[in-house]
Tab-separated table of C-alpha atoms in Angstrom:
chain	number	residue	atom	x	y	z
A	534	PRO	CA	-20.693	-35.579	-8.615
A	535	SER	CA	-24.051	-34.793	-10.098
A	536	PRO	CA	-24.504	-35.788	-13.733
A	537	PHE	CA	-22.795	-33.362	-16.099
A	538	LEU	CA	-21.310	-31.268	-13.252
A	539	SER	CA	-17.732	-31.874	-14.354
A	540	GLU	CA	-18.612	-31.231	-17.996
A	541	VAL	CA	-20.399	-27.958	-17.224
A	542	ALA	CA	-17.567	-26.828	-14.934
A	543	ALA	CA	-14.994	-27.607	-17.635
A	544	ALA	CA	-17.026	-25.816	-20.300
A	545	LEU	CA	-17.347	-22.710	-18.115
A	546	ALA	CA	-13.655	-22.723	-17.193
A	547	PHE	CA	-12.538	-23.266	-20.790
A	548	ALA	CA	-14.883	-20.518	-22.024
A	549	ALA	CA	-13.491	-18.092	-19.426
A	550	ILE	CA	-9.940	-18.919	-20.511
A	551	ALA	CA	-10.838	-18.467	-24.184
A	552	VAL	CA	-12.450	-15.089	-23.492
A	553	GLY	CA	-9.565	-14.082	-21.201
A	554	GLY	CA	-7.300	-13.480	-24.143
A	555	ALA	CA	-4.268	-15.633	-23.361
A	556	SER	CA	-2.867	-17.522	-26.305
A	557	GLY	CA	-0.192	-20.021	-27.136
A	558	TRP	CA	1.492	-22.224	-24.581
A	559	PHE	CA	0.472	-20.091	-21.619
A	560	ALA	CA	-3.187	-20.561	-22.542
A	561	ALA	CA	-2.494	-24.290	-22.778
A	562	ALA	CA	-1.088	-24.103	-19.240
A	563	GLN	CA	-4.293	-22.418	-18.070
A	564	TYR	CA	-6.391	-25.110	-19.747
A	565	TRP	CA	-4.199	-27.780	-18.137
A	566	VAL	CA	-4.675	-26.349	-14.640
A	567	ALA	CA	-8.409	-26.027	-15.300
A	568	ALA	CA	-8.735	-29.636	-16.468
A	569	CYS	CA	-6.676	-31.054	-13.613
A	570	GLY	CA	-8.189	-28.615	-11.142
A	571	ILE	CA	-11.802	-29.456	-11.898
A	572	THR	CA	-11.141	-33.145	-11.390
A	573	LEU	CA	-9.178	-32.471	-8.209
A	574	ALA	CA	-11.851	-30.094	-6.902
A	575	LEU	CA	-14.620	-32.650	-7.359
A	576	ILE	CA	-12.552	-35.343	-5.647
A	577	ASP	CA	-11.626	-32.986	-2.802
A	578	LEU	CA	-15.262	-32.034	-2.250
A	579	ALA	CA	-16.309	-35.694	-2.203
A	580	VAL	CA	-13.587	-37.271	-0.052
A	581	GLN	CA	-11.366	-34.390	1.157
A	582	ARG	CA	-8.321	-35.733	-0.659
A	583	LEU	CA	-6.164	-34.467	-3.496
A	584	PRO	CA	-4.582	-37.648	-4.872
A	585	ASP	CA	-0.949	-37.739	-5.978
A	586	VAL	CA	-2.004	-39.432	-9.215
A	587	LEU	CA	-3.448	-36.041	-10.262
A	588	THR	CA	-1.462	-33.437	-8.295
A	589	LEU	CA	1.912	-34.658	-9.559
A	590	PRO	CA	0.925	-34.667	-13.272
A	591	ALA	CA	-0.590	-31.208	-12.752
A	592	CYS	CA	2.831	-29.993	-11.606
A	593	GLY	CA	4.723	-31.803	-14.367
A	594	GLY	CA	2.348	-30.614	-17.054
A	595	ILE	CA	2.519	-26.991	-15.999
A	596	LEU	CA	6.328	-27.154	-15.999
A	597	LEU	CA	6.385	-28.577	-19.530
A	598	LEU	CA	3.847	-26.090	-20.870
A	599	LEU	CA	5.569	-23.069	-19.328
A	600	THR	CA	8.924	-24.317	-20.639
A	601	ALA	CA	7.355	-24.485	-24.102
A	602	ALA	CA	6.021	-20.948	-23.601
A	603	THR	CA	9.533	-19.789	-22.755
A	604	LEU	CA	11.008	-21.479	-25.824
A	605	ALA	CA	8.298	-19.881	-27.969
A	606	GLY	CA	9.237	-16.448	-26.634
A	607	GLU	CA	5.914	-15.746	-24.939
A	608	PRO	CA	5.870	-12.946	-22.355
A	609	GLY	CA	6.416	-14.242	-18.833
A	610	SER	CA	9.234	-15.759	-16.855
A	611	LEU	CA	9.970	-19.431	-16.295
A	612	GLY	CA	12.439	-18.563	-13.531
A	613	ARG	CA	9.843	-16.490	-11.704
A	614	ALA	CA	7.267	-19.264	-12.224
A	615	ALA	CA	9.632	-21.794	-10.612
A	616	ALA	CA	10.431	-19.436	-7.732
A	617	ALA	CA	6.730	-18.703	-7.236
A	618	ALA	CA	5.949	-22.425	-7.197
A	619	ALA	CA	8.604	-22.942	-4.528
A	620	ALA	CA	7.442	-19.951	-2.482
A	621	LEU	CA	3.763	-20.902	-2.497
A	622	THR	CA	4.619	-24.504	-1.706
A	623	ALA	CA	6.771	-23.402	1.241
A	624	VAL	CA	3.980	-21.206	2.630
A	625	PHE	CA	1.418	-23.984	2.263
A	626	LEU	CA	3.827	-26.500	3.829
A	627	LEU	CA	4.194	-24.252	6.872
A	628	MET	CA	0.422	-24.022	7.085
A	629	ALA	CA	0.160	-27.809	6.821
A	630	PHE	CA	2.653	-28.242	9.667
A	631	ALA	CA	0.493	-25.873	11.713
A	632	GLY	CA	-2.528	-28.085	10.975
A	633	ALA	CA	-4.317	-25.466	8.889
A	634	MET	CA	-4.038	-27.267	5.551
A	635	GLY	CA	-3.687	-30.760	4.146
A	636	LEU	CA	-0.688	-32.147	2.308
A	637	GLY	CA	-2.736	-32.539	-0.884
A	638	ASP	CA	-3.083	-28.756	-0.996
A	639	VAL	CA	0.695	-28.504	-0.545
A	640	LYS	CA	1.219	-30.869	-3.493
A	641	LEU	CA	-1.114	-28.788	-5.682
A	642	ALA	CA	0.618	-25.526	-4.714
A	643	PRO	CA	3.538	-25.835	-7.191
A	644	ALA	CA	1.187	-26.030	-10.175
A	645	VAL	CA	-0.897	-23.097	-8.948
A	646	GLY	CA	2.182	-21.091	-7.962
A	647	ALA	CA	3.898	-21.661	-11.302
A	648	LEU	CA	0.803	-20.655	-13.275
A	649	LEU	CA	0.398	-17.462	-11.272
A	650	GLY	CA	4.106	-16.664	-11.017
A	651	TRP	CA	4.554	-16.858	-14.789
A	652	SER	CA	2.885	-13.445	-15.087
A	653	SER	CA	4.209	-11.603	-12.006
A	654	TRP	CA	4.678	-11.704	-8.250
A	655	THR	CA	1.587	-9.518	-7.920
A	656	VAL	CA	-0.497	-12.085	-9.795
A	657	LEU	CA	0.872	-14.788	-7.481
A	658	PHE	CA	-0.141	-12.803	-4.413
A	659	TRP	CA	-3.642	-12.002	-5.655
A	660	GLY	CA	-4.228	-15.489	-7.036
A	661	ALA	CA	-3.263	-17.137	-3.759
A	662	ALA	CA	-5.266	-14.594	-1.771
A	663	ALA	CA	-8.300	-15.105	-4.020
A	664	GLY	CA	-8.431	-18.778	-3.045
A	665	PHE	CA	-8.602	-17.851	0.636
A	666	VAL	CA	-11.196	-15.123	0.047
A	667	VAL	CA	-13.434	-17.351	-2.081
A	668	GLY	CA	-13.068	-20.145	0.481
A	669	ALA	CA	-13.891	-17.887	3.422
A	670	VAL	CA	-16.959	-16.391	1.748
A	671	SER	CA	-18.186	-19.781	0.555
A	672	GLU	CA	-17.762	-21.409	3.947
A	673	ALA	CA	-19.401	-18.433	5.714
A	674	VAL	CA	-22.417	-18.792	3.423
A	675	ARG	CA	-22.521	-22.540	4.096
A	676	MET	CA	-22.375	-21.958	7.858
A	677	ALA	CA	-25.132	-19.344	7.683
A	678	ALA	CA	-27.267	-21.777	5.713
A	679	GLY	CA	-26.588	-24.540	8.251
A	680	ARG	CA	-24.939	-26.761	5.643
A	681	VAL	CA	-21.630	-27.383	7.411
A	682	ARG	CA	-21.337	-30.989	8.556
A	683	ARG	CA	-17.602	-31.270	9.075
A	684	SER	CA	-14.804	-29.313	10.681
A	685	HIS	CA	-12.372	-29.495	7.739
A	686	VAL	CA	-12.658	-27.371	4.623
A	687	SER	CA	-11.834	-28.799	1.195
A	688	PHE	CA	-9.456	-26.041	0.103
A	689	GLY	CA	-8.443	-27.469	-3.303
A	690	PRO	CA	-11.506	-26.133	-5.160
A	691	TYR	CA	-10.930	-22.639	-3.796
A	692	MET	CA	-7.225	-22.757	-4.680
A	693	VAL	CA	-7.982	-23.670	-8.269
A	694	LEU	CA	-10.867	-21.220	-8.653
A	695	GLY	CA	-8.902	-18.295	-7.222
A	696	ALA	CA	-5.794	-19.083	-9.262
A	697	LEU	CA	-7.656	-19.465	-12.535
A	698	ALA	CA	-9.776	-16.349	-11.995
A	699	VAL	CA	-6.742	-14.158	-11.332
A	700	SER	CA	-4.614	-15.807	-14.041
A	701	VAL	CA	-7.317	-15.286	-16.661
A	702	ALA	CA	-7.990	-11.717	-15.514
A	703	ALA	CA	-4.282	-10.877	-15.680
A	704	ALA	CA	-3.715	-12.454	-19.116
């Protein structure tokens, strides 16, 4: 990436989370997804891969942080977060089998689903939908500008951006 791109992206994401009003362990979960997500997004944009060495810790970290949020009595539901992670992963897996998505996106889905599902099923729906909307608009702009050089879309950045935007807005 360009010099300081990852640092600026992290600063903007962390500032949005801080302003969003979440606190405690759930805020830590948002920061975790932002930190992992920025790295994954930059890798996905560069080489169209979401490596297991980052997607799996993203999932493990979100599980630990949401478990801590549950133990601390924060509002939200660990059971719903787990069910949402499973549901979003299943939907993305079906899309991957249809050839519409890569397996890296499927491996990132549990972390995104758990973060969104912690708050509500509505947040899960809108957070997942936001990734597709942001991706569609971004790719349409790129096509109109003549900047599309490949047939595959790096969906990881849009997943993370949509999930974080809705999670922060709902907090």
